């Protein structure tokens, strides 16, 4: 059982900014069901909008935006390339925007489809939170959610909103994608790094673009080599940093290794084409 950490617990009824942190476990490769990525995603909300994004990427980008220090960029933690996206939800407009970056282009995929939940008469206490079960078929998958009415936030990870409370736990029937709430805290301000200039496309077009990606030298912004510890950091133009060893450069298959490292998932939450 995962450990639940509360940094700040109060009534959420007042207009405040809150961050809900989810542990996210996903199987990125349909052909390798034993491969699992574990990362951490934030859901920030001010009661009007919410933003769902990778916690490490946000921390890294925020520090770099403030300091413009390349050293800070290289010394930051790494995150999985599959989880570089942002999802923005507007509660009043009932809209959802998916943002990501392909090479130097910021992409926008609008998709306002929301799950049609069936609320079940099953109850469970998860880490001392009273939860109720709900199910839905969404984006080609069958989902099981446990939500809590203790928190007047009708939201959850990724695009999963619309329940009368906060999603505490969520998984699909194949356990390809599993979200567990592990932390709640009050914050001063919510997410502010949504790209202003974007290219709009459908999710099918997005998946094709990511699936067709192949690495080339034109994708490189800069390279940092530390021979003493045998480390190579390659910053790509989309902002991602690929961390390799100097032995990889000597092998003569550097492009192949970077392409493998940057390979996007073929096991998206959106199972439908």
PDB file of C-alpha atoms in Angstrom:
ATOM      1  CA  UNK A   1       0.000   0.000   0.000  1.00  0.00           C
ATOM      2  CA  UNK A   2       1.400   3.384  -0.937  1.00  0.00           C
ATOM      3  CA  UNK A   3       2.056   5.860   1.842  1.00  0.00           C
ATOM      4  CA  UNK A   4      -0.264   8.869   2.017  1.00  0.00           C
ATOM      5  CA  UNK A   5       1.269  12.227   2.897  1.00  0.00           C
ATOM      6  CA  UNK A   6      -0.832  15.268   3.816  1.00  0.00           C
ATOM      7  CA  UNK A   7       1.100  18.520   3.983  1.00  0.00           C
ATOM      8  CA  UNK A   8      -2.016  20.598   4.473  1.00  0.00           C
ATOM      9  CA  UNK A   9      -5.496  19.452   5.417  1.00  0.00           C
ATOM     10  CA  UNK A  10      -8.322  21.976   5.775  1.00  0.00           C
ATOM     11  CA  UNK A  11     -11.741  22.543   4.322  1.00  0.00           C
ATOM     12  CA  UNK A  12     -11.564  23.132   0.589  1.00  0.00           C
ATOM     13  CA  UNK A  13     -14.825  25.061   0.552  1.00  0.00           C
ATOM     14  CA  UNK A  14     -13.134  28.443   0.412  1.00  0.00           C
ATOM     15  CA  UNK A  15     -11.618  29.770  -2.807  1.00  0.00           C
ATOM     16  CA  UNK A  16      -8.048  28.594  -2.420  1.00  0.00           C
ATOM     17  CA  UNK A  17      -5.395  27.019  -4.606  1.00  0.00           C
ATOM     18  CA  UNK A  18      -4.692  23.342  -4.039  1.00  0.00           C
ATOM     19  CA  UNK A  19      -2.355  20.736  -5.421  1.00  0.00           C
ATOM     20  CA  UNK A  20      -3.274  17.064  -5.534  1.00  0.00           C
ATOM     21  CA  UNK A  21      -0.305  14.801  -6.243  1.00  0.00           C
ATOM     22  CA  UNK A  22      -0.867  11.437  -7.903  1.00  0.00           C
ATOM     23  CA  UNK A  23       1.470   8.507  -8.231  1.00  0.00           C
ATOM     24  CA  UNK A  24       1.059   7.334 -11.812  1.00  0.00           C
ATOM     25  CA  UNK A  25       2.048   3.853 -12.951  1.00  0.00           C
ATOM     26  CA  UNK A  26       1.805   3.105 -16.651  1.00  0.00           C
ATOM     27  CA  UNK A  27       2.863   0.347 -19.046  1.00  0.00           C
ATOM     28  CA  UNK A  28       4.319   2.240 -22.021  1.00  0.00           C
ATOM     29  CA  UNK A  29       4.754  -0.686 -24.400  1.00  0.00           C
ATOM     30  CA  UNK A  30       1.886  -2.915 -25.535  1.00  0.00           C
ATOM     31  CA  UNK A  31       4.431  -5.589 -26.437  1.00  0.00           C
ATOM     32  CA  UNK A  32       6.148  -5.535 -23.022  1.00  0.00           C
ATOM     33  CA  UNK A  33       3.464  -5.702 -20.370  1.00  0.00           C
ATOM     34  CA  UNK A  34       6.083  -6.198 -17.641  1.00  0.00           C
ATOM     35  CA  UNK A  35       7.621  -2.776 -18.335  1.00  0.00           C
ATOM     36  CA  UNK A  36       6.254  -0.158 -15.943  1.00  0.00           C
ATOM     37  CA  UNK A  37       6.964   3.553 -15.546  1.00  0.00           C
ATOM     38  CA  UNK A  38       6.268   5.214 -12.196  1.00  0.00           C
ATOM     39  CA  UNK A  39       6.141   8.993 -12.061  1.00  0.00           C
ATOM     40  CA  UNK A  40       4.342  11.760 -10.192  1.00  0.00           C
ATOM     41  CA  UNK A  41       1.742  14.108 -11.600  1.00  0.00           C
ATOM     42  CA  UNK A  42       0.249  17.269 -10.097  1.00  0.00           C
ATOM     43  CA  UNK A  43      -3.348  18.406 -10.356  1.00  0.00           C
ATOM     44  CA  UNK A  44      -3.558  22.117  -9.485  1.00  0.00           C
ATOM     45  CA  UNK A  45      -6.928  23.815  -9.086  1.00  0.00           C
ATOM     46  CA  UNK A  46      -8.267  27.198  -8.037  1.00  0.00           C
ATOM     47  CA  UNK A  47     -11.902  26.132  -8.211  1.00  0.00           C
ATOM     48  CA  UNK A  48     -12.316  27.540 -11.730  1.00  0.00           C
ATOM     49  CA  UNK A  49      -9.635  25.762 -13.715  1.00  0.00           C
ATOM     50  CA  UNK A  50      -7.280  22.868 -13.191  1.00  0.00           C
ATOM     51  CA  UNK A  51      -3.940  21.839 -14.662  1.00  0.00           C
ATOM     52  CA  UNK A  52      -2.576  18.284 -14.718  1.00  0.00           C
ATOM     53  CA  UNK A  53       1.148  17.951 -15.441  1.00  0.00           C
ATOM     54  CA  UNK A  54       4.393  16.193 -14.573  1.00  0.00           C
ATOM     55  CA  UNK A  55       5.715  17.317 -11.187  1.00  0.00           C
ATOM     56  CA  UNK A  56       9.440  17.012 -12.017  1.00  0.00           C
ATOM     57  CA  UNK A  57       9.124  18.749 -15.386  1.00  0.00           C
ATOM     58  CA  UNK A  58       7.271  21.659 -13.795  1.00  0.00           C
ATOM     59  CA  UNK A  59       9.879  22.012 -11.051  1.00  0.00           C
ATOM     60  CA  UNK A  60      12.702  21.945 -13.600  1.00  0.00           C
ATOM     61  CA  UNK A  61      11.043  24.380 -16.005  1.00  0.00           C
ATOM     62  CA  UNK A  62      10.093  26.759 -13.180  1.00  0.00           C
ATOM     63  CA  UNK A  63      13.653  26.910 -11.873  1.00  0.00           C
ATOM     64  CA  UNK A  64      15.084  27.416 -15.345  1.00  0.00           C
ATOM     65  CA  UNK A  65      12.525  30.134 -16.163  1.00  0.00           C
ATOM     66  CA  UNK A  66      13.632  32.016 -13.042  1.00  0.00           C
ATOM     67  CA  UNK A  67      17.420  31.532 -13.235  1.00  0.00           C
ATOM     68  CA  UNK A  68      18.110  30.859 -16.946  1.00  0.00           C
ATOM     69  CA  UNK A  69      20.939  28.711 -15.618  1.00  0.00           C
ATOM     70  CA  UNK A  70      21.979  25.861 -17.890  1.00  0.00           C
ATOM     71  CA  UNK A  71      23.705  24.278 -14.886  1.00  0.00           C
ATOM     72  CA  UNK A  72      20.386  24.157 -13.020  1.00  0.00           C
ATOM     73  CA  UNK A  73      18.784  22.567 -16.057  1.00  0.00           C
ATOM     74  CA  UNK A  74      21.363  19.787 -16.254  1.00  0.00           C
ATOM     75  CA  UNK A  75      21.383  19.082 -12.517  1.00  0.00           C
ATOM     76  CA  UNK A  76      17.614  18.690 -12.293  1.00  0.00           C
ATOM     77  CA  UNK A  77      15.870  15.341 -11.924  1.00  0.00           C
ATOM     78  CA  UNK A  78      14.749  13.551 -15.041  1.00  0.00           C
ATOM     79  CA  UNK A  79      11.180  12.709 -16.027  1.00  0.00           C
ATOM     80  CA  UNK A  80       9.762  10.302 -18.553  1.00  0.00           C
ATOM     81  CA  UNK A  81       9.420  11.736 -22.055  1.00  0.00           C
ATOM     82  CA  UNK A  82       5.936  10.202 -22.335  1.00  0.00           C
ATOM     83  CA  UNK A  83       4.712  12.442 -19.513  1.00  0.00           C
ATOM     84  CA  UNK A  84       5.656  15.882 -20.805  1.00  0.00           C
ATOM     85  CA  UNK A  85       2.049  16.875 -21.536  1.00  0.00           C
ATOM     86  CA  UNK A  86      -0.259  19.351 -19.770  1.00  0.00           C
ATOM     87  CA  UNK A  87      -4.041  19.069 -19.482  1.00  0.00           C
ATOM     88  CA  UNK A  88      -6.024  22.231 -18.819  1.00  0.00           C
ATOM     89  CA  UNK A  89      -9.671  21.952 -17.734  1.00  0.00           C
ATOM     90  CA  UNK A  90     -12.087  24.885 -17.496  1.00  0.00           C
ATOM     91  CA  UNK A  91     -14.921  23.945 -15.154  1.00  0.00           C
ATOM     92  CA  UNK A  92     -17.445  26.599 -16.276  1.00  0.00           C
ATOM     93  CA  UNK A  93     -16.842  26.122 -20.011  1.00  0.00           C
ATOM     94  CA  UNK A  94     -16.536  22.340 -19.612  1.00  0.00           C
ATOM     95  CA  UNK A  95     -13.524  22.307 -21.918  1.00  0.00           C
ATOM     96  CA  UNK A  96     -10.317  20.287 -21.801  1.00  0.00           C
ATOM     97  CA  UNK A  97      -7.107  21.093 -23.684  1.00  0.00           C
ATOM     98  CA  UNK A  98      -4.178  18.694 -24.077  1.00  0.00           C
ATOM     99  CA  UNK A  99      -0.772  20.359 -24.654  1.00  0.00           C
ATOM    100  CA  UNK A 100       2.529  18.779 -25.631  1.00  0.00           C
ATOM    101  CA  UNK A 101       5.592  19.610 -27.686  1.00  0.00           C
ATOM    102  CA  UNK A 102       6.938  17.952 -30.822  1.00  0.00           C
ATOM    103  CA  UNK A 103      10.478  19.088 -31.589  1.00  0.00           C
ATOM    104  CA  UNK A 104      10.119  22.916 -31.508  1.00  0.00           C
ATOM    105  CA  UNK A 105       6.346  23.058 -32.052  1.00  0.00           C
ATOM    106  CA  UNK A 106       3.879  23.407 -29.155  1.00  0.00           C
ATOM    107  CA  UNK A 107       0.792  21.320 -29.852  1.00  0.00           C
ATOM    108  CA  UNK A 108      -2.814  21.756 -28.750  1.00  0.00           C
ATOM    109  CA  UNK A 109      -5.338  18.925 -28.854  1.00  0.00           C
ATOM    110  CA  UNK A 110      -8.786  20.093 -27.677  1.00  0.00           C
ATOM    111  CA  UNK A 111     -11.087  17.294 -26.538  1.00  0.00           C
ATOM    112  CA  UNK A 112     -14.138  18.081 -24.436  1.00  0.00           C
ATOM    113  CA  UNK A 113     -15.408  14.516 -24.168  1.00  0.00           C
ATOM    114  CA  UNK A 114     -15.834  13.552 -20.513  1.00  0.00           C
ATOM    115  CA  UNK A 115     -16.423  10.126 -18.962  1.00  0.00           C
ATOM    116  CA  UNK A 116     -20.051   9.080 -18.440  1.00  0.00           C
ATOM    117  CA  UNK A 117     -19.843   7.705 -14.942  1.00  0.00           C
ATOM    118  CA  UNK A 118     -21.983   5.041 -13.317  1.00  0.00           C
ATOM    119  CA  UNK A 119     -21.892   5.559  -9.558  1.00  0.00           C
ATOM    120  CA  UNK A 120     -21.937   2.243  -7.713  1.00  0.00           C
ATOM    121  CA  UNK A 121     -23.251   1.436  -4.232  1.00  0.00           C
ATOM    122  CA  UNK A 122     -19.827   0.300  -3.073  1.00  0.00           C
ATOM    123  CA  UNK A 123     -17.799   2.109  -0.449  1.00  0.00           C
ATOM    124  CA  UNK A 124     -14.193   1.857   0.673  1.00  0.00           C
ATOM    125  CA  UNK A 125     -11.889   3.730   3.021  1.00  0.00           C
ATOM    126  CA  UNK A 126      -8.588   4.535   1.303  1.00  0.00           C
ATOM    127  CA  UNK A 127      -5.932   5.953   3.622  1.00  0.00           C
ATOM    128  CA  UNK A 128      -8.640   7.161   6.004  1.00  0.00           C
ATOM    129  CA  UNK A 129     -10.597   8.822   3.186  1.00  0.00           C
ATOM    130  CA  UNK A 130     -14.193   7.693   2.700  1.00  0.00           C
ATOM    131  CA  UNK A 131     -14.591   6.772  -0.965  1.00  0.00           C
ATOM    132  CA  UNK A 132     -17.318   5.535  -3.289  1.00  0.00           C
ATOM    133  CA  UNK A 133     -16.878   3.512  -6.454  1.00  0.00           C
ATOM    134  CA  UNK A 134     -17.708   4.663  -9.973  1.00  0.00           C
ATOM    135  CA  UNK A 135     -17.163   3.010 -13.345  1.00  0.00           C
ATOM    136  CA  UNK A 136     -17.010   4.230 -16.921  1.00  0.00           C
ATOM    137  CA  UNK A 137     -16.072   3.170 -20.413  1.00  0.00           C
ATOM    138  CA  UNK A 138     -13.888   6.001 -21.687  1.00  0.00           C
ATOM    139  CA  UNK A 139     -11.551   6.256 -24.654  1.00  0.00           C
ATOM    140  CA  UNK A 140     -11.814   2.532 -25.372  1.00  0.00           C
ATOM    141  CA  UNK A 141     -11.030   1.366 -21.838  1.00  0.00           C
ATOM    142  CA  UNK A 142     -13.086   0.261 -18.839  1.00  0.00           C
ATOM    143  CA  UNK A 143     -12.251   2.376 -15.783  1.00  0.00           C
ATOM    144  CA  UNK A 144     -12.766   1.924 -12.054  1.00  0.00           C
ATOM    145  CA  UNK A 145     -12.590   5.045  -9.895  1.00  0.00           C
ATOM    146  CA  UNK A 146     -12.893   5.661  -6.180  1.00  0.00           C
ATOM    147  CA  UNK A 147     -13.890   9.216  -5.345  1.00  0.00           C
ATOM    148  CA  UNK A 148     -14.447  11.150  -2.131  1.00  0.00           C
ATOM    149  CA  UNK A 149     -17.172  13.678  -1.378  1.00  0.00           C
ATOM    150  CA  UNK A 150     -14.997  14.968   1.478  1.00  0.00           C
ATOM    151  CA  UNK A 151     -13.397  17.312  -1.032  1.00  0.00           C
ATOM    152  CA  UNK A 152     -15.723  19.577  -3.072  1.00  0.00           C
ATOM    153  CA  UNK A 153     -13.550  19.323  -6.185  1.00  0.00           C
ATOM    154  CA  UNK A 154     -15.264  17.469  -9.035  1.00  0.00           C
ATOM    155  CA  UNK A 155     -12.002  16.573 -10.703  1.00  0.00           C
ATOM    156  CA  UNK A 156      -9.281  13.966 -10.964  1.00  0.00           C
ATOM    157  CA  UNK A 157      -6.146  12.995 -12.895  1.00  0.00           C
ATOM    158  CA  UNK A 158      -5.819  13.349 -16.658  1.00  0.00           C
ATOM    159  CA  UNK A 159      -9.259  14.003 -18.268  1.00  0.00           C
ATOM    160  CA  UNK A 160     -11.162  12.222 -15.501  1.00  0.00           C
ATOM    161  CA  UNK A 161     -13.625  14.713 -14.043  1.00  0.00           C
ATOM    162  CA  UNK A 162     -17.375  14.942 -13.522  1.00  0.00           C
ATOM    163  CA  UNK A 163     -17.795  12.893 -10.355  1.00  0.00           C
ATOM    164  CA  UNK A 164     -19.363  14.506  -7.245  1.00  0.00           C
ATOM    165  CA  UNK A 165     -16.006  14.682  -5.513  1.00  0.00           C
ATOM    166  CA  UNK A 166     -12.282  14.145  -5.906  1.00  0.00           C
ATOM    167  CA  UNK A 167     -10.855  11.041  -7.585  1.00  0.00           C
ATOM    168  CA  UNK A 168      -8.643   9.284  -5.029  1.00  0.00           C
ATOM    169  CA  UNK A 169      -7.826   6.125  -7.001  1.00  0.00           C
ATOM    170  CA  UNK A 170      -8.272   5.238 -10.661  1.00  0.00           C
ATOM    171  CA  UNK A 171      -7.282   2.339 -12.893  1.00  0.00           C
ATOM    172  CA  UNK A 172      -8.266   0.684 -16.153  1.00  0.00           C
ATOM    173  CA  UNK A 173      -9.311  -2.970 -16.325  1.00  0.00           C
ATOM    174  CA  UNK A 174      -5.927  -4.056 -17.717  1.00  0.00           C
ATOM    175  CA  UNK A 175      -3.902  -2.105 -15.121  1.00  0.00           C
ATOM    176  CA  UNK A 176      -2.095  -0.326 -17.949  1.00  0.00           C
ATOM    177  CA  UNK A 177      -2.755   3.028 -16.270  1.00  0.00           C
ATOM    178  CA  UNK A 178      -3.082   3.418 -12.488  1.00  0.00           C
ATOM    179  CA  UNK A 179      -3.415   6.686 -10.548  1.00  0.00           C
ATOM    180  CA  UNK A 180      -3.290   6.947  -6.738  1.00  0.00           C
ATOM    181  CA  UNK A 181      -3.621  10.176  -4.768  1.00  0.00           C
ATOM    182  CA  UNK A 182      -0.673  10.463  -2.374  1.00  0.00           C
ATOM    183  CA  UNK A 183      -0.544  14.104  -1.310  1.00  0.00           C
ATOM    184  CA  UNK A 184      -2.740  17.168  -0.831  1.00  0.00           C
ATOM    185  CA  UNK A 185      -1.399  20.634  -0.114  1.00  0.00           C
ATOM    186  CA  UNK A 186      -2.342  24.284  -0.274  1.00  0.00           C
ATOM    187  CA  UNK A 187      -0.306  26.377  -2.718  1.00  0.00           C
ATOM    188  CA  UNK A 188       0.089  30.074  -3.402  1.00  0.00           C
ATOM    189  CA  UNK A 189      -0.635  29.920  -7.111  1.00  0.00           C
ATOM    190  CA  UNK A 190      -1.557  27.338  -9.705  1.00  0.00           C
ATOM    191  CA  UNK A 191       0.200  26.272 -12.885  1.00  0.00           C
ATOM    192  CA  UNK A 192       1.324  29.066 -15.231  1.00  0.00           C
ATOM    193  CA  UNK A 193       3.395  27.477 -17.999  1.00  0.00           C
ATOM    194  CA  UNK A 194       0.803  26.788 -20.688  1.00  0.00           C
ATOM    195  CA  UNK A 195       2.261  27.619 -24.146  1.00  0.00           C
ATOM    196  CA  UNK A 196       0.775  30.723 -25.752  1.00  0.00           C
ATOM    197  CA  UNK A 197       1.438  29.854 -29.397  1.00  0.00           C
ATOM    198  CA  UNK A 198       0.299  26.401 -30.496  1.00  0.00           C
ATOM    199  CA  UNK A 199      -0.507  24.232 -33.488  1.00  0.00           C
ATOM    200  CA  UNK A 200      -3.895  22.523 -33.198  1.00  0.00           C
ATOM    201  CA  UNK A 201      -4.426  18.905 -34.223  1.00  0.00           C
ATOM    202  CA  UNK A 202      -6.499  15.824 -33.398  1.00  0.00           C
ATOM    203  CA  UNK A 203      -5.303  13.162 -30.987  1.00  0.00           C
ATOM    204  CA  UNK A 204      -4.967  10.680 -33.869  1.00  0.00           C
ATOM    205  CA  UNK A 205      -2.652  13.137 -35.654  1.00  0.00           C
ATOM    206  CA  UNK A 206      -0.715  13.637 -32.419  1.00  0.00           C
ATOM    207  CA  UNK A 207      -0.167   9.906 -31.917  1.00  0.00           C
ATOM    208  CA  UNK A 208       1.002   9.534 -35.509  1.00  0.00           C
ATOM    209  CA  UNK A 209       3.476  12.408 -35.172  1.00  0.00           C
ATOM    210  CA  UNK A 210       4.905  10.965 -31.962  1.00  0.00           C
ATOM    211  CA  UNK A 211       5.009   7.456 -33.408  1.00  0.00           C
ATOM    212  CA  UNK A 212       6.874   8.653 -36.507  1.00  0.00           C
ATOM    213  CA  UNK A 213       9.533  10.515 -34.482  1.00  0.00           C
ATOM    214  CA  UNK A 214      13.140   9.680 -35.301  1.00  0.00           C
ATOM    215  CA  UNK A 215      16.123  11.403 -33.735  1.00  0.00           C
ATOM    216  CA  UNK A 216      18.562  13.473 -35.781  1.00  0.00           C
ATOM    217  CA  UNK A 217      21.341  15.929 -34.993  1.00  0.00           C
ATOM    218  CA  UNK A 218      18.996  18.772 -35.935  1.00  0.00           C
ATOM    219  CA  UNK A 219      16.993  18.002 -32.782  1.00  0.00           C
ATOM    220  CA  UNK A 220      19.946  18.837 -30.500  1.00  0.00           C
ATOM    221  CA  UNK A 221      20.095  22.179 -28.707  1.00  0.00           C
ATOM    222  CA  UNK A 222      23.314  21.531 -26.744  1.00  0.00           C
ATOM    223  CA  UNK A 223      25.558  18.759 -25.404  1.00  0.00           C
ATOM    224  CA  UNK A 224      27.365  18.641 -22.055  1.00  0.00           C
ATOM    225  CA  UNK A 225      30.070  16.005 -21.472  1.00  0.00           C
ATOM    226  CA  UNK A 226      31.524  15.180 -18.059  1.00  0.00           C
ATOM    227  CA  UNK A 227      34.416  12.761 -18.673  1.00  0.00           C
ATOM    228  CA  UNK A 228      35.217  12.445 -14.950  1.00  0.00           C
ATOM    229  CA  UNK A 229      31.943  10.729 -14.136  1.00  0.00           C
ATOM    230  CA  UNK A 230      31.300   9.406 -17.638  1.00  0.00           C
ATOM    231  CA  UNK A 231      28.073  11.271 -18.262  1.00  0.00           C
ATOM    232  CA  UNK A 232      26.620  12.941 -21.347  1.00  0.00           C
ATOM    233  CA  UNK A 233      23.611  15.279 -21.174  1.00  0.00           C
ATOM    234  CA  UNK A 234      21.971  16.057 -24.501  1.00  0.00           C
ATOM    235  CA  UNK A 235      19.399  18.869 -24.439  1.00  0.00           C
ATOM    236  CA  UNK A 236      16.883  18.608 -27.242  1.00  0.00           C
ATOM    237  CA  UNK A 237      15.098  21.567 -28.812  1.00  0.00           C
ATOM    238  CA  UNK A 238      11.826  20.513 -27.188  1.00  0.00           C
ATOM    239  CA  UNK A 239      13.471  21.047 -23.780  1.00  0.00           C
ATOM    240  CA  UNK A 240      13.935  17.403 -22.828  1.00  0.00           C
ATOM    241  CA  UNK A 241      17.371  16.283 -21.599  1.00  0.00           C
ATOM    242  CA  UNK A 242      18.570  12.798 -22.538  1.00  0.00           C
ATOM    243  CA  UNK A 243      21.074  11.476 -19.997  1.00  0.00           C
ATOM    244  CA  UNK A 244      23.608   8.949 -21.303  1.00  0.00           C
ATOM    245  CA  UNK A 245      27.053   7.615 -20.524  1.00  0.00           C
ATOM    246  CA  UNK A 246      30.256   8.482 -22.400  1.00  0.00           C
ATOM    247  CA  UNK A 247      30.528   4.805 -23.387  1.00  0.00           C
ATOM    248  CA  UNK A 248      27.383   5.301 -25.436  1.00  0.00           C
ATOM    249  CA  UNK A 249      29.184   7.943 -27.503  1.00  0.00           C
ATOM    250  CA  UNK A 250      32.115   5.612 -28.101  1.00  0.00           C
ATOM    251  CA  UNK A 251      29.869   2.766 -29.215  1.00  0.00           C
ATOM    252  CA  UNK A 252      29.042   4.458 -32.517  1.00  0.00           C
ATOM    253  CA  UNK A 253      25.324   3.862 -31.948  1.00  0.00           C
ATOM    254  CA  UNK A 254      24.487   7.082 -30.141  1.00  0.00           C
ATOM    255  CA  UNK A 255      21.589   7.991 -32.457  1.00  0.00           C
ATOM    256  CA  UNK A 256      20.089   4.548 -31.953  1.00  0.00           C
ATOM    257  CA  UNK A 257      20.359   4.783 -28.171  1.00  0.00           C
ATOM    258  CA  UNK A 258      18.818   8.257 -28.047  1.00  0.00           C
ATOM    259  CA  UNK A 259      15.977   7.213 -30.363  1.00  0.00           C
ATOM    260  CA  UNK A 260      15.231   4.267 -28.065  1.00  0.00           C
ATOM    261  CA  UNK A 261      15.322   6.527 -25.025  1.00  0.00           C
ATOM    262  CA  UNK A 262      12.946   9.012 -26.640  1.00  0.00           C
ATOM    263  CA  UNK A 263      10.531   6.431 -28.041  1.00  0.00           C
ATOM    264  CA  UNK A 264       6.964   7.396 -27.163  1.00  0.00           C
ATOM    265  CA  UNK A 265       4.420   5.015 -25.702  1.00  0.00           C
ATOM    266  CA  UNK A 266       2.182   2.918 -27.944  1.00  0.00           C
ATOM    267  CA  UNK A 267      -0.135   2.304 -24.986  1.00  0.00           C
ATOM    268  CA  UNK A 268      -1.940   5.630 -24.639  1.00  0.00           C
ATOM    269  CA  UNK A 269      -4.868   6.183 -22.283  1.00  0.00           C
ATOM    270  CA  UNK A 270      -6.813   6.965 -25.464  1.00  0.00           C
ATOM    271  CA  UNK A 271      -7.050   3.418 -26.750  1.00  0.00           C
ATOM    272  CA  UNK A 272      -9.464   4.384 -29.519  1.00  0.00           C
ATOM    273  CA  UNK A 273      -8.145   5.664 -32.824  1.00  0.00           C
TER     274      UNK A 273
END
